[in-house]
Short mmCIF file of C-alpha atoms in Angstrom, two decimals:
data_model
loop_
_atom_site.label_atom_id
_atom_site.label_comp_id
_atom_site.label_asym_id
_atom_site.label_seq_id
_atom_site.Cartn_x
_atom_site.Cartn_y
_atom_site.Cartn_z
CA UNK A 819 -19.88 10.36 4.33
CA UNK A 820 -16.90 12.66 3.68
CA UNK A 821 -15.43 9.96 1.07
CA UNK A 822 -19.01 10.11 -0.46
CA UNK A 823 -18.49 13.82 -0.74
CA UNK A 824 -14.96 13.88 -2.13
CA UNK A 825 -15.51 10.87 -4.42
CA UNK A 826 -17.05 12.75 -7.52
CA UNK A 827 -15.04 15.91 -7.37
CA UNK A 828 -11.53 14.25 -6.47
CA UNK A 829 -11.96 11.57 -9.15
CA UNK A 830 -12.95 13.95 -11.68
CA UNK A 831 -9.83 16.14 -11.24
CA UNK A 832 -7.73 13.12 -11.26
CA UNK A 833 -9.25 12.27 -14.63
CA UNK A 834 -8.59 15.67 -15.90
CA UNK A 835 -5.02 15.64 -14.62
CA UNK A 836 -3.89 12.68 -16.37
CA UNK A 837 -5.98 13.47 -19.87
CA UNK A 838 -5.22 17.23 -20.17
CA UNK A 839 -2.49 18.18 -22.84
CA UNK A 840 -1.38 21.29 -20.83
CA UNK A 841 1.67 21.28 -18.68
CA UNK A 842 2.34 23.53 -15.57
CA UNK A 843 5.20 25.79 -15.66
CA UNK A 844 7.14 24.05 -13.11
CA UNK A 845 6.67 20.74 -15.03
CA UNK A 846 7.91 21.99 -18.26
CA UNK A 847 11.09 23.14 -16.52
CA UNK A 848 11.58 19.65 -15.06
CA UNK A 849 10.96 17.93 -18.37
CA UNK A 850 13.64 20.15 -20.07
CA UNK A 851 16.03 19.29 -17.20
CA UNK A 852 15.40 15.48 -17.51
CA UNK A 853 15.16 15.57 -21.51
CA UNK A 854 11.49 14.53 -21.75
CA UNK A 855 8.81 15.49 -24.29
CA UNK A 856 5.67 15.69 -22.41
CA UNK A 857 3.60 15.06 -25.96
CA UNK A 858 5.71 11.93 -26.74
CA UNK A 859 3.70 8.83 -25.58
CA UNK A 860 5.45 5.42 -24.77
CA UNK A 861 4.97 1.91 -25.57
CA UNK A 862 4.31 -0.66 -22.48
CA UNK A 863 8.23 -1.65 -22.76
CA UNK A 864 9.39 1.84 -22.57
CA UNK A 865 7.10 2.66 -19.69
CA UNK A 866 8.19 -0.39 -17.89
CA UNK A 867 12.04 0.77 -18.37
CA UNK A 868 11.12 4.04 -16.79
CA UNK A 869 9.74 2.57 -13.88
CA UNK A 870 12.51 0.05 -13.39
CA UNK A 871 15.21 2.87 -13.77
CA UNK A 872 13.44 5.13 -11.57
CA UNK A 873 13.00 2.42 -8.75
CA UNK A 874 16.70 1.16 -9.05
CA UNK A 875 18.09 4.59 -9.06
CA UNK A 876 15.83 5.51 -5.91
CA UNK A 877 17.03 2.31 -3.90
CA UNK A 878 20.60 3.20 -4.70
CA UNK A 879 20.24 6.89 -3.49
CA UNK A 880 18.42 5.84 -0.15
CA UNK A 881 20.96 3.25 0.25
CA UNK A 882 23.83 5.56 0.15
CA UNK A 883 22.09 8.36 2.23
CA UNK A 884 22.06 5.86 4.98
CA UNK A 885 25.35 4.78 4.73
CA UNK A 886 26.80 8.29 4.93
CA UNK A 887 24.29 9.43 7.51
CA UNK A 888 26.94 10.34 10.41
CA UNK A 889 28.63 12.73 8.21
CA UNK A 890 25.29 14.61 7.07
CA UNK A 891 23.84 17.63 8.58
CA UNK A 892 20.97 16.92 11.10
CA UNK A 893 22.48 13.58 11.54
CA UNK A 894 21.46 13.83 15.52
CA UNK A 895 24.79 12.17 16.19
CA UNK A 896 23.43 8.82 14.97
CA UNK A 897 25.99 6.21 13.24
CA UNK A 898 25.62 5.24 9.62
CA UNK A 899 23.03 2.54 9.15
CA UNK A 900 24.57 -1.01 8.77
CA UNK A 901 24.53 -2.23 5.52
CA UNK A 902 21.82 -5.02 5.69
CA UNK A 903 19.41 -2.85 7.46
CA UNK A 904 20.27 -0.05 4.79
CA UNK A 905 19.56 -2.25 1.78
CA UNK A 906 16.19 -3.48 3.53
CA UNK A 907 14.95 0.12 4.11
CA UNK A 908 15.82 1.57 0.91
CA UNK A 909 13.87 -1.22 -1.08
CA UNK A 910 10.91 -0.69 1.68
CA UNK A 911 10.70 3.05 0.92
CA UNK A 912 11.18 2.78 -2.71
CA UNK A 913 8.58 0.16 -3.01
CA UNK A 914 5.85 1.97 -1.15
CA UNK A 915 6.08 -0.68 1.65
CA UNK A 916 7.81 1.21 4.60
CA UNK A 917 8.64 -1.85 6.39
CA UNK A 918 10.72 -0.84 9.38
CA UNK A 919 13.14 -3.13 10.84
CA UNK A 920 14.32 -0.42 13.26
CA UNK A 921 13.13 2.19 15.74
CA UNK A 922 13.03 5.23 13.55
CA UNK A 923 13.94 7.99 16.19
CA UNK A 924 16.92 6.02 17.23
CA UNK A 925 18.23 5.31 13.92
CA UNK A 926 17.59 7.76 11.22
CA UNK A 927 18.41 11.40 11.44
CA UNK A 928 16.51 14.41 10.17
CA UNK A 929 18.19 14.59 6.70
CA UNK A 930 17.84 11.01 6.07
CA UNK A 931 14.17 11.48 6.75
CA UNK A 932 13.72 14.51 4.64
CA UNK A 933 15.87 14.10 1.88
CA UNK A 934 15.55 10.18 1.45
CA UNK A 935 12.46 8.82 3.09
CA UNK A 936 9.93 11.75 2.75
CA UNK A 937 10.80 12.09 -0.92
CA UNK A 938 10.10 8.20 -1.34
CA UNK A 939 6.78 8.79 0.23
CA UNK A 940 5.77 10.96 -2.62
CA UNK A 941 7.21 9.42 -5.52
CA UNK A 942 6.59 5.90 -4.71
CA UNK A 943 2.82 6.57 -4.30
CA UNK A 944 3.11 8.70 -7.63
CA UNK A 945 4.27 5.59 -9.41
CA UNK A 946 1.65 3.27 -8.35
CA UNK A 947 -0.83 5.97 -9.59
CA UNK A 948 0.89 6.33 -12.76
CA UNK A 949 0.60 2.42 -13.52
CA UNK A 950 -2.99 2.50 -12.64
CA UNK A 951 -3.69 5.41 -15.17
CA UNK A 952 -1.40 3.50 -17.83
CA UNK A 953 -3.83 0.36 -17.27
CA UNK A 954 -6.99 2.57 -17.51
CA UNK A 955 -5.37 3.80 -20.73
CA UNK A 956 -5.44 0.40 -22.13
CA UNK A 957 -9.10 0.19 -21.77
CA UNK A 958 -9.74 3.85 -23.27
CA UNK A 959 -7.38 3.57 -26.27
CA UNK A 960 -8.11 1.98 -29.83
CA UNK A 961 -5.70 0.16 -31.74
CA UNK A 962 -2.75 2.33 -30.09
CA UNK A 963 0.87 1.04 -29.44
CA UNK A 964 1.42 3.52 -26.51
CA UNK A 965 0.10 3.97 -23.21
CA UNK A 966 1.11 7.36 -22.05
CA UNK A 967 4.26 8.77 -20.62
CA UNK A 968 5.77 7.46 -17.29
CA UNK A 969 7.66 10.91 -16.53
CA UNK A 970 4.88 12.80 -17.30
CA UNK A 971 2.25 10.71 -15.13
CA UNK A 972 5.03 10.49 -12.19
CA UNK A 973 5.55 14.40 -12.32
CA UNK A 974 1.62 15.33 -12.54
CA UNK A 975 0.87 12.94 -9.74
CA UNK A 976 3.39 14.56 -7.65
CA UNK A 977 2.73 18.33 -8.61
CA UNK A 978 -0.73 17.95 -8.99
CA UNK A 979 -2.00 15.49 -6.58
CA UNK A 980 0.04 14.54 -3.78
CA UNK A 981 1.79 17.41 -2.95
CA UNK A 982 -0.97 20.08 -2.65
CA UNK A 983 -3.13 17.59 -0.53
CA UNK A 984 -0.22 16.63 1.69
CA UNK A 985 0.45 20.50 2.26
CA UNK A 986 -3.00 21.00 3.71
CA UNK A 987 -3.30 17.58 5.45
CA UNK A 988 -0.05 18.74 7.47
CA UNK A 989 -1.63 21.95 8.42
CA UNK A 990 -4.91 20.00 9.86
CA UNK A 991 -2.67 17.38 11.55
CA UNK A 992 -0.68 20.23 13.14
CA UNK A 993 -3.91 21.89 14.39
CA UNK A 994 -4.89 18.55 15.81
CA UNK A 995 -1.47 18.24 17.92
CA UNK A 996 0.51 16.21 15.76
CA UNK A 997 4.17 17.58 16.41
CA UNK A 998 6.27 19.46 13.69
CA UNK A 999 9.57 20.68 15.09
CA UNK A 1000 13.14 20.21 14.86
CA UNK A 1001 14.06 19.49 18.45
CA UNK A 1002 15.69 16.04 18.79
CA UNK A 1003 14.90 15.84 22.52
CA UNK A 1004 12.65 17.75 24.63
CA UNK A 1005 13.33 17.46 28.46
CA UNK A 1006 10.14 18.12 30.66
CA UNK A 1007 9.59 18.04 34.40
CA UNK A 1008 6.60 15.72 35.24
CA UNK A 1009 3.99 16.47 37.74
CA UNK A 1010 5.31 13.84 39.92
CA UNK A 1011 8.78 15.52 40.25
CA UNK A 1012 10.29 13.46 37.58
CA UNK A 1013 12.44 14.35 34.51
CA UNK A 1014 11.32 12.82 30.99
CA UNK A 1015 13.23 13.23 27.68
CA UNK A 1016 10.69 13.02 24.82
CA UNK A 1017 11.92 12.86 21.33
CA UNK A 1018 10.90 15.52 18.77
CA UNK A 1019 10.87 15.86 15.09
CA UNK A 1020 9.10 17.21 11.73
CA UNK A 1021 6.47 14.46 12.26
CA UNK A 1022 3.17 16.31 10.73
CA UNK A 1023 4.78 16.66 7.23
CA UNK A 1024 5.59 12.96 7.53
CA UNK A 1025 2.43 11.70 8.68
CA UNK A 1026 0.49 13.56 6.13
CA UNK A 1027 1.96 11.92 2.83
CA UNK A 1028 2.37 8.71 4.81
CA UNK A 1029 -1.24 8.34 5.04
CA UNK A 1030 -2.27 10.01 1.91
CA UNK A 1031 0.45 8.15 -0.28
CA UNK A 1032 -0.43 4.86 1.41
CA UNK A 1033 3.07 4.50 2.47
CA UNK A 1034 2.55 3.96 6.36
CA UNK A 1035 6.23 4.36 7.74
CA UNK A 1036 6.18 5.83 11.15
CA UNK A 1037 8.48 8.72 12.53
CA UNK A 1038 8.07 6.75 15.69
CA UNK A 1039 8.67 3.14 16.52
CA UNK A 1040 5.06 2.95 17.57
CA UNK A 1041 3.93 4.43 14.31
CA UNK A 1042 0.18 5.94 14.42
CA UNK A 1043 -0.15 4.61 18.15
CA UNK A 1044 2.07 7.13 19.16
CA UNK A 1045 0.33 10.03 20.71
CA UNK A 1046 3.03 12.55 18.76
CA UNK A 1047 1.88 10.85 15.51
CA UNK A 1048 -2.03 10.48 16.44
CA UNK A 1049 -2.92 12.41 19.54
CA UNK A 1050 -6.91 12.00 19.40
CA UNK A 1051 -9.94 10.14 18.21
CA UNK A 1052 -10.69 12.94 15.30
CA UNK A 1053 -7.02 12.83 14.29
CA UNK A 1054 -7.62 8.92 14.12
CA UNK A 1055 -10.56 9.56 11.95
CA UNK A 1056 -8.79 12.27 9.61
CA UNK A 1057 -5.73 9.79 9.31
CA UNK A 1058 -8.04 7.12 8.18
CA UNK A 1059 -9.80 9.30 5.95
CA UNK A 1060 -6.52 10.18 4.39
CA UNK A 1061 -5.75 6.69 3.72
CA UNK A 1062 -8.95 5.89 1.77
CA UNK A 1063 -9.02 9.13 -0.06
CA UNK A 1064 -7.33 8.61 -3.01
CA UNK A 1065 -7.96 4.75 -3.43
CA UNK A 1066 -11.93 5.29 -3.22
CA UNK A 1067 -11.91 8.04 -5.80
CA UNK A 1068 -9.93 6.27 -8.42
CA UNK A 1069 -12.92 4.15 -9.66
CA UNK A 1070 -14.54 7.43 -10.40
CA UNK A 1071 -11.56 8.56 -12.53
CA UNK A 1072 -11.55 5.02 -14.18
CA UNK A 1073 -15.26 5.58 -15.38
CA UNK A 1074 -14.52 8.91 -16.41
CA UNK A 1075 -11.58 7.82 -18.66
CA UNK A 1076 -13.53 4.95 -20.25
CA UNK A 1077 -16.58 7.14 -20.73
CA UNK A 1078 -18.89 5.22 -18.36
CA UNK A 1079 -19.13 6.34 -14.75
CA UNK A 1080 -21.33 3.13 -14.10
CA UNK A 1081 -18.11 0.91 -14.46
CA UNK A 1082 -16.45 3.19 -11.88
CA UNK A 1083 -19.39 2.88 -9.43
CA UNK A 1084 -19.18 -1.06 -9.88
CA UNK A 1085 -15.62 -1.37 -8.94
CA UNK A 1086 -16.39 1.03 -6.05
CA UNK A 1087 -19.17 -1.15 -4.83
CA UNK A 1088 -16.89 -4.34 -4.82
CA UNK A 1089 -14.12 -2.45 -2.87
CA UNK A 1090 -16.69 -1.26 -0.44
CA UNK A 1091 -18.32 -4.38 0.04
CA UNK A 1092 -15.08 -6.09 1.09
CA UNK A 1093 -13.78 -3.23 3.21
CA UNK A 1094 -17.17 -3.07 5.19
CA UNK A 1095 -17.37 -6.79 5.61
CA UNK A 1096 -13.62 -6.92 7.14
CA UNK A 1097 -14.31 -4.20 9.37
CA UNK A 1098 -17.47 -5.78 10.64
CA UNK A 1099 -15.74 -9.03 11.26
CA UNK A 1100 -12.55 -7.91 12.55
CA UNK A 1101 -14.23 -5.75 15.33
CA UNK A 1102 -16.72 -8.43 16.20
CA UNK A 1103 -13.68 -10.72 16.84
CA UNK A 1104 -11.77 -8.03 19.14
CA UNK A 1105 -15.21 -7.06 21.01
CA UNK A 1106 -16.10 -10.56 22.05
CA UNK A 1107 -12.95 -12.51 22.15
CA UNK A 1108 -14.38 -16.03 22.23
CA UNK A 1109 -14.65 -17.67 25.78
CA UNK A 1110 -11.70 -15.55 27.21
CA UNK A 1111 -12.83 -14.34 30.58
CA UNK A 1112 -10.29 -11.59 30.85
CA UNK A 1113 -11.06 -10.21 27.48
CA UNK A 1114 -14.99 -10.31 28.64
CA UNK A 1115 -14.42 -8.65 32.10
CA UNK A 1116 -12.42 -5.84 29.98
CA UNK A 1117 -15.40 -5.30 27.57
CA UNK A 1118 -13.08 -6.59 24.65
CA UNK A 1119 -9.65 -7.37 23.56
CA UNK A 1120 -7.97 -3.95 24.95
CA UNK A 1121 -4.31 -5.52 25.14
CA UNK A 1122 -2.24 -3.29 22.76
CA UNK A 1123 -4.67 -0.80 21.98
CA UNK A 1124 -4.93 2.85 23.11
CA UNK A 1125 -7.37 3.90 25.66
CA UNK A 1126 -7.80 7.12 23.50
CA UNK A 1127 -8.91 5.16 20.65
CA UNK A 1128 -10.77 1.96 22.03
CA UNK A 1129 -11.39 -0.91 19.87
CA UNK A 1130 -13.67 0.65 17.27
CA UNK A 1131 -11.24 3.03 16.49
CA UNK A 1132 -8.38 1.04 16.42
CA UNK A 1133 -10.10 -1.50 14.19
CA UNK A 1134 -11.07 1.04 11.83
CA UNK A 1135 -7.56 2.37 11.29
CA UNK A 1136 -6.07 -0.84 11.29
CA UNK A 1137 -8.35 -2.35 8.81
CA UNK A 1138 -7.71 0.82 6.77
CA UNK A 1139 -4.25 0.27 7.09
CA UNK A 1140 -4.03 -3.41 5.91
CA UNK A 1141 -6.75 -2.98 3.32
CA UNK A 1142 -4.89 -0.29 1.73
CA UNK A 1143 -1.27 -0.99 1.05
CA UNK A 1144 -0.64 1.65 3.88
CA UNK A 1145 0.83 -0.63 6.69
CA UNK A 1146 0.35 2.05 9.45
CA UNK A 1147 -0.98 0.73 12.74
CA UNK A 1148 -2.71 2.44 15.92
CA UNK A 1149 -2.55 -0.70 17.83
CA UNK A 1150 -0.49 -3.70 17.87
CA UNK A 1151 -1.76 -6.71 15.70
CA UNK A 1152 0.48 -9.17 17.45
CA UNK A 1153 -1.98 -8.28 20.58
CA UNK A 1154 -5.32 -8.90 18.74
CA UNK A 1155 -7.23 -12.16 19.10
CA UNK A 1156 -6.13 -15.12 16.75
CA UNK A 1157 -9.09 -14.34 14.22
CA UNK A 1158 -8.73 -10.68 14.83
CA UNK A 1159 -5.16 -10.77 13.99
CA UNK A 1160 -6.03 -13.17 11.00
CA UNK A 1161 -8.52 -10.49 9.66
CA UNK A 1162 -5.54 -8.39 9.23
CA UNK A 1163 -3.60 -10.90 7.43
CA UNK A 1164 -6.43 -11.66 5.12
CA UNK A 1165 -7.04 -7.91 4.22
CA UNK A 1166 -3.35 -8.29 2.63
CA UNK A 1167 -4.01 -11.63 1.14
CA UNK A 1168 -6.99 -10.32 -0.90
CA UNK A 1169 -4.41 -8.40 -3.01
CA UNK A 1170 -5.03 -5.14 -1.24
CA UNK A 1171 -8.03 -4.14 -3.41
CA UNK A 1172 -10.50 -3.17 -0.66
CA UNK A 1173 -9.89 -0.56 -1.56
CA UNK A 1174 -5.91 -1.00 -2.02
CA UNK A 1175 -3.19 1.46 -2.17
CA UNK A 1176 -3.04 4.79 -4.46
CA UNK A 1177 -3.12 3.02 -7.90
CA UNK A 1178 -2.05 -0.23 -6.79
CA UNK A 1179 -5.67 -0.96 -5.51
CA UNK A 1180 -7.39 0.07 -8.71
CA UNK A 1181 -5.14 -1.94 -10.89
CA UNK A 1182 -5.44 -5.00 -8.91
CA UNK A 1183 -9.10 -4.81 -8.91
CA UNK A 1184 -9.14 -4.48 -12.64
CA UNK A 1185 -6.94 -7.30 -13.03
CA UNK A 1186 -9.29 -9.22 -10.86
CA UNK A 1187 -12.43 -7.95 -13.01
CA UNK A 1188 -10.75 -9.07 -16.11
CA UNK A 1189 -10.60 -12.92 -14.48
CA UNK A 1190 -14.03 -12.36 -13.27
CA UNK A 1191 -15.25 -11.71 -16.79
CA UNK A 1192 -13.46 -14.67 -18.21
CA UNK A 1193 -14.84 -16.87 -15.64
CA UNK A 1194 -18.36 -15.75 -16.48
CA UNK A 1195 -17.67 -16.41 -20.14
CA UNK A 1196 -16.77 -19.89 -19.19
CA UNK A 1197 -19.98 -20.54 -17.14
CA UNK A 1198 -22.57 -19.08 -19.84
CA UNK A 1199 -20.50 -19.92 -23.19
CA UNK A 1200 -19.92 -16.44 -24.11
CA UNK A 1201 -16.61 -14.73 -25.57
CA UNK A 1202 -15.06 -12.77 -22.62
CA UNK A 1203 -15.00 -9.25 -22.99
CA UNK A 1204 -14.69 -6.16 -20.78
CA UNK A 1205 -15.34 -2.65 -21.69
CA UNK A 1206 -15.34 -3.73 -25.36
CA UNK A 1207 -12.01 -5.42 -25.24
CA UNK A 1208 -11.67 -9.03 -25.62
CA UNK A 1209 -10.09 -11.04 -23.13
CA UNK A 1210 -7.97 -13.78 -24.79
CA UNK A 1211 -5.38 -16.05 -23.97
CA UNK A 1212 -2.43 -13.53 -23.74
CA UNK A 1213 -4.88 -11.11 -21.36
CA UNK A 1214 -5.67 -14.19 -19.18
CA UNK A 1215 -1.89 -15.50 -18.79
CA UNK A 1216 -0.89 -11.93 -17.70
CA UNK A 1217 -3.62 -11.69 -15.13
CA UNK A 1218 -2.69 -15.20 -13.91
CA UNK A 1219 0.77 -14.27 -13.49
CA UNK A 1220 -0.15 -11.36 -11.76
CA UNK A 1221 -2.24 -12.99 -8.95
CA UNK A 1222 0.01 -15.90 -8.74
CA UNK A 1223 3.38 -13.68 -7.92
CA UNK A 1224 2.57 -12.40 -4.49
CA UNK A 1225 1.60 -15.83 -3.03
CA UNK A 1226 4.61 -17.55 -4.48
CA UNK A 1227 6.79 -15.04 -2.89
CA UNK A 1228 5.37 -15.31 0.30
CA UNK A 1229 5.30 -19.12 0.45
CA UNK A 1230 8.71 -19.36 -0.78
CA UNK A 1231 10.13 -16.63 1.77
CA UNK A 1232 8.11 -18.70 4.64
CA UNK A 1233 9.08 -22.04 3.42
CA UNK A 1234 12.79 -21.56 3.36
CA UNK A 1235 12.54 -19.55 6.84
CA UNK A 1236 11.48 -22.85 8.41
CA UNK A 1237 12.84 -25.58 6.03
CA UNK A 1238 16.35 -24.82 6.31
CA UNK A 1239 17.93 -25.67 9.71
CA UNK A 1240 20.05 -22.82 10.25
CA UNK A 1241 17.36 -20.26 9.21
CA UNK A 1242 14.79 -22.03 11.29
CA UNK A 1243 17.19 -21.91 14.34
CA UNK A 1244 18.03 -18.35 13.85
CA UNK A 1245 14.14 -17.56 13.60
CA UNK A 1246 13.11 -19.64 17.03
CA UNK A 1247 16.36 -18.15 19.03
CA UNK A 1248 16.54 -14.63 17.54
CA UNK A 1249 13.48 -13.40 15.66
CA UNK A 1250 10.17 -14.93 17.25
CA UNK A 1251 8.97 -13.65 20.58
CA UNK A 1252 6.45 -16.22 20.80
CA UNK A 1253 6.58 -20.30 20.10
CA UNK A 1254 4.20 -22.60 18.27
CA UNK A 1255 1.44 -21.23 16.20
CA UNK A 1256 1.49 -17.55 17.07
CA UNK A 1257 5.45 -17.49 16.36
CA UNK A 1258 4.35 -19.14 13.10
CA UNK A 1259 1.99 -16.42 12.35
CA UNK A 1260 4.66 -13.66 13.27
CA UNK A 1261 7.00 -14.86 10.58
CA UNK A 1262 3.65 -15.42 7.72
CA UNK A 1263 2.63 -12.13 8.55
CA UNK A 1264 6.23 -10.50 7.66
CA UNK A 1265 6.43 -12.36 4.42
CA UNK A 1266 2.58 -11.37 3.48
CA UNK A 1267 3.16 -7.80 4.48
CA UNK A 1268 6.59 -7.56 2.49
CA UNK A 1269 5.18 -9.29 -0.68
CA UNK A 1270 2.09 -7.01 -0.71
CA UNK A 1271 4.05 -3.98 0.00
CA UNK A 1272 1.98 -3.23 2.95
CA UNK A 1273 4.83 -2.88 5.46
CA UNK A 1274 2.73 -3.40 9.04
CA UNK A 1275 3.89 -6.12 11.43
CA UNK A 1276 2.92 -8.41 13.84
CA UNK A 1277 5.13 -6.58 16.22
CA UNK A 1278 6.39 -9.81 17.59
CA UNK A 1279 9.21 -10.39 15.24
CA UNK A 1280 12.72 -9.06 15.31
CA UNK A 1281 13.07 -8.61 11.86
CA UNK A 1282 16.92 -6.79 11.81
CA UNK A 1283 18.72 -10.19 11.07
CA UNK A 1284 20.74 -10.98 8.02
CA UNK A 1285 18.28 -13.34 6.37
CA UNK A 1286 15.24 -11.33 7.01
CA UNK A 1287 16.66 -7.97 6.06
CA UNK A 1288 17.86 -9.85 2.67
CA UNK A 1289 14.75 -11.94 2.24
CA UNK A 1290 12.12 -9.56 2.94
CA UNK A 1291 13.80 -7.00 0.73
CA UNK A 1292 14.02 -9.39 -2.33
CA UNK A 1293 10.11 -9.71 -1.20
CA UNK A 1294 9.47 -6.25 -1.65
CA UNK A 1295 11.30 -5.58 -4.61
CA UNK A 1296 9.90 -8.57 -6.41
CA UNK A 1297 6.38 -8.10 -5.00
CA UNK A 1298 6.38 -4.68 -6.25
CA UNK A 1299 7.96 -4.78 -9.68
CA UNK A 1300 6.87 -7.94 -11.02
CA UNK A 1301 3.15 -7.03 -10.93
CA UNK A 1302 3.62 -3.63 -12.28
CA UNK A 1303 5.38 -5.52 -15.26
CA UNK A 1304 2.45 -7.76 -15.91
CA UNK A 1305 -0.02 -4.75 -15.54
CA UNK A 1306 1.90 -2.72 -17.89
CA UNK A 1307 2.02 -5.68 -20.47
CA UNK A 1308 -1.63 -5.99 -20.06
CA UNK A 1309 -2.14 -2.45 -20.52
CA UNK A 1310 -0.32 -2.57 -23.91
CA UNK A 1311 -2.21 -5.47 -25.22
CA UNK A 1312 -5.59 -3.98 -24.25
CA UNK A 1313 -4.69 -0.49 -25.97
CA UNK A 1314 -3.78 -2.50 -28.90
CA UNK A 1315 -7.32 -3.88 -29.65
CA UNK A 1316 -9.91 -1.95 -31.15
CA UNK A 1317 -13.04 -2.10 -29.44
CA UNK A 1318 -15.63 -4.63 -29.82
CA UNK A 1319 -19.36 -3.17 -30.14
CA UNK A 1320 -21.65 -4.58 -27.37
CA UNK A 1321 -24.32 -6.86 -28.15
CA UNK A 1322 -27.30 -8.81 -26.67
CA UNK A 1323 -24.30 -11.35 -25.71
CA UNK A 1324 -22.17 -9.08 -23.95
CA UNK A 1325 -22.20 -9.38 -20.09
CA UNK A 1326 -23.09 -6.36 -18.46
CA UNK A 1327 -20.46 -5.34 -15.79
CA UNK A 1328 -22.11 -2.43 -14.38
CA UNK A 1329 -24.75 -4.11 -12.59
CA UNK A 1330 -25.27 -5.74 -9.11
CA UNK A 1331 -24.59 -9.16 -10.49
CA UNK A 1332 -21.25 -8.29 -11.67
CA UNK A 1333 -20.40 -6.90 -8.45
CA UNK A 1334 -21.24 -9.93 -6.60
CA UNK A 1335 -19.06 -11.88 -9.16
CA UNK A 1336 -16.17 -9.53 -8.71
CA UNK A 1337 -16.32 -10.03 -4.99
CA UNK A 1338 -16.51 -13.75 -5.48
CA UNK A 1339 -13.38 -13.80 -7.79
CA UNK A 1340 -11.23 -11.97 -5.38
CA UNK A 1341 -12.37 -14.07 -2.17
CA UNK A 1342 -11.74 -17.30 -4.25
CA UNK A 1343 -8.59 -16.31 -6.27
CA UNK A 1344 -6.65 -14.61 -3.34
CA UNK A 1345 -8.20 -15.98 -0.05
CA UNK A 1346 -8.46 -19.61 -0.84
CA UNK A 1347 -4.97 -19.59 -2.03
CA UNK A 1348 -3.61 -18.87 1.58
CA UNK A 1349 -6.26 -21.16 3.40
CA UNK A 1350 -3.29 -23.89 4.22
CA UNK A 1351 -0.87 -21.42 5.75
CA UNK A 1352 -3.55 -19.84 7.70
CA UNK A 1353 -4.79 -22.93 8.98
CA UNK A 1354 -1.48 -23.98 10.20
CA UNK A 1355 -1.06 -20.43 11.95
CA UNK A 1356 -4.07 -18.03 13.20
CA UNK A 1357 -6.82 -20.54 12.77
CA UNK A 1358 -5.24 -23.08 14.70
CA UNK A 1359 -4.10 -20.91 17.51
CA UNK A 1360 -7.87 -19.57 17.31
CA UNK A 1361 -9.21 -23.00 17.67
CA UNK A 1362 -6.74 -24.19 20.28
#
């Protein structure tokens, strides 16, 4: 209900943010520093060069911060991060993945957390939002050689959207019991007469943007299953709300910018159907657990779940974390039932479009809408068009490259890991905590999470090894930037076209029939691509 109340005002505000010609004073100062004219629009290659340059510089800076951590203030006495892990972590946070092959409280000091990771939580989310807006402009513009200005879109996403909401969310989380301090260790005396040493830190501020920006990296190793990050059932709901807030409001922004709010409702409906179906199915798997007598006696699959959250609260959070690109977890996916864990995989394999991450979910669903329109045109013999833009060979090639990129990265990484004897031996004896199908599922989950820029893990794999640090880092980098390149090229192609007037032969894309076609396209194109690898892992384990 709360998401419904925020849909229109936030969606309209986002549309105004990225269409107004007025700049804030702080924004004008920043533009002068970096030498950017806010009224100068860019072609799609120039926009892409901005994204690539910003990302590469970000990786370099985060890598350096980790490598010199020991000499920085508030390092907490922690050593410099090893090169392989620093490489993986830098790419992880720059690409909005937040995959963590380490225990945060034992590896990173406050300066790296503040100046490095927290900053990337804002700007990596802003990059995804900027790219989505660029694609929407592609539909809205006519005969234009430009799609906007990356530096302006990036700046406005941070200053007008992410930062204000994150500040308010941080205060709410502090009121809810999430800690916010600079105490490395708090020593307490227990009621049993013992002594405990509890880690502290600036958690609430990190938690707010972690969820709002669909980043997902936890301040503590247990992520949002840790009571210092997620103390109660209502903070669990609030953090879930933060993850869904912007992704579910963006369809409204899309409708406003293209001049037809009905189009936004259609995209929202497709996202909502996929999310609701996944939540229902995953919850049923965890509540019943098949014929397992222990699960039946416990009233559900409670292993790996927090008592304060329960199965329904845990599945709501984790379904949200994998349906968006957040990757935050409130329970251990490795402890789920075979089919329950499979649903977390499927959420990512759908392309994280239900509703997806900040920006990434919208542009992923719009690419799928283009494919759906093309398929409908083939079936009924009409020239495919979407929102007055003709869908030709160039657009379909770019859309095809977009949705083929992630499965290719996942399957190549997975195949190399098991096909090359030294790597397979290292996986079996160093990384995989479980043999057989479950161990295979752990590796499949790792590459699926990395390539989809999700960041969650099955929690049964040790990923801090030379091969996994390098291969997962490459998967995150390519899985983020290659799709962005195809989306921006698609935006440029659409913006260059004139609008075709609607006729009686035009396929209506705002009705329930199109919503069903779009949902079917997502399931057909995305989920069935992965069926063979799912059959070897969680499906085989569940049937066994």
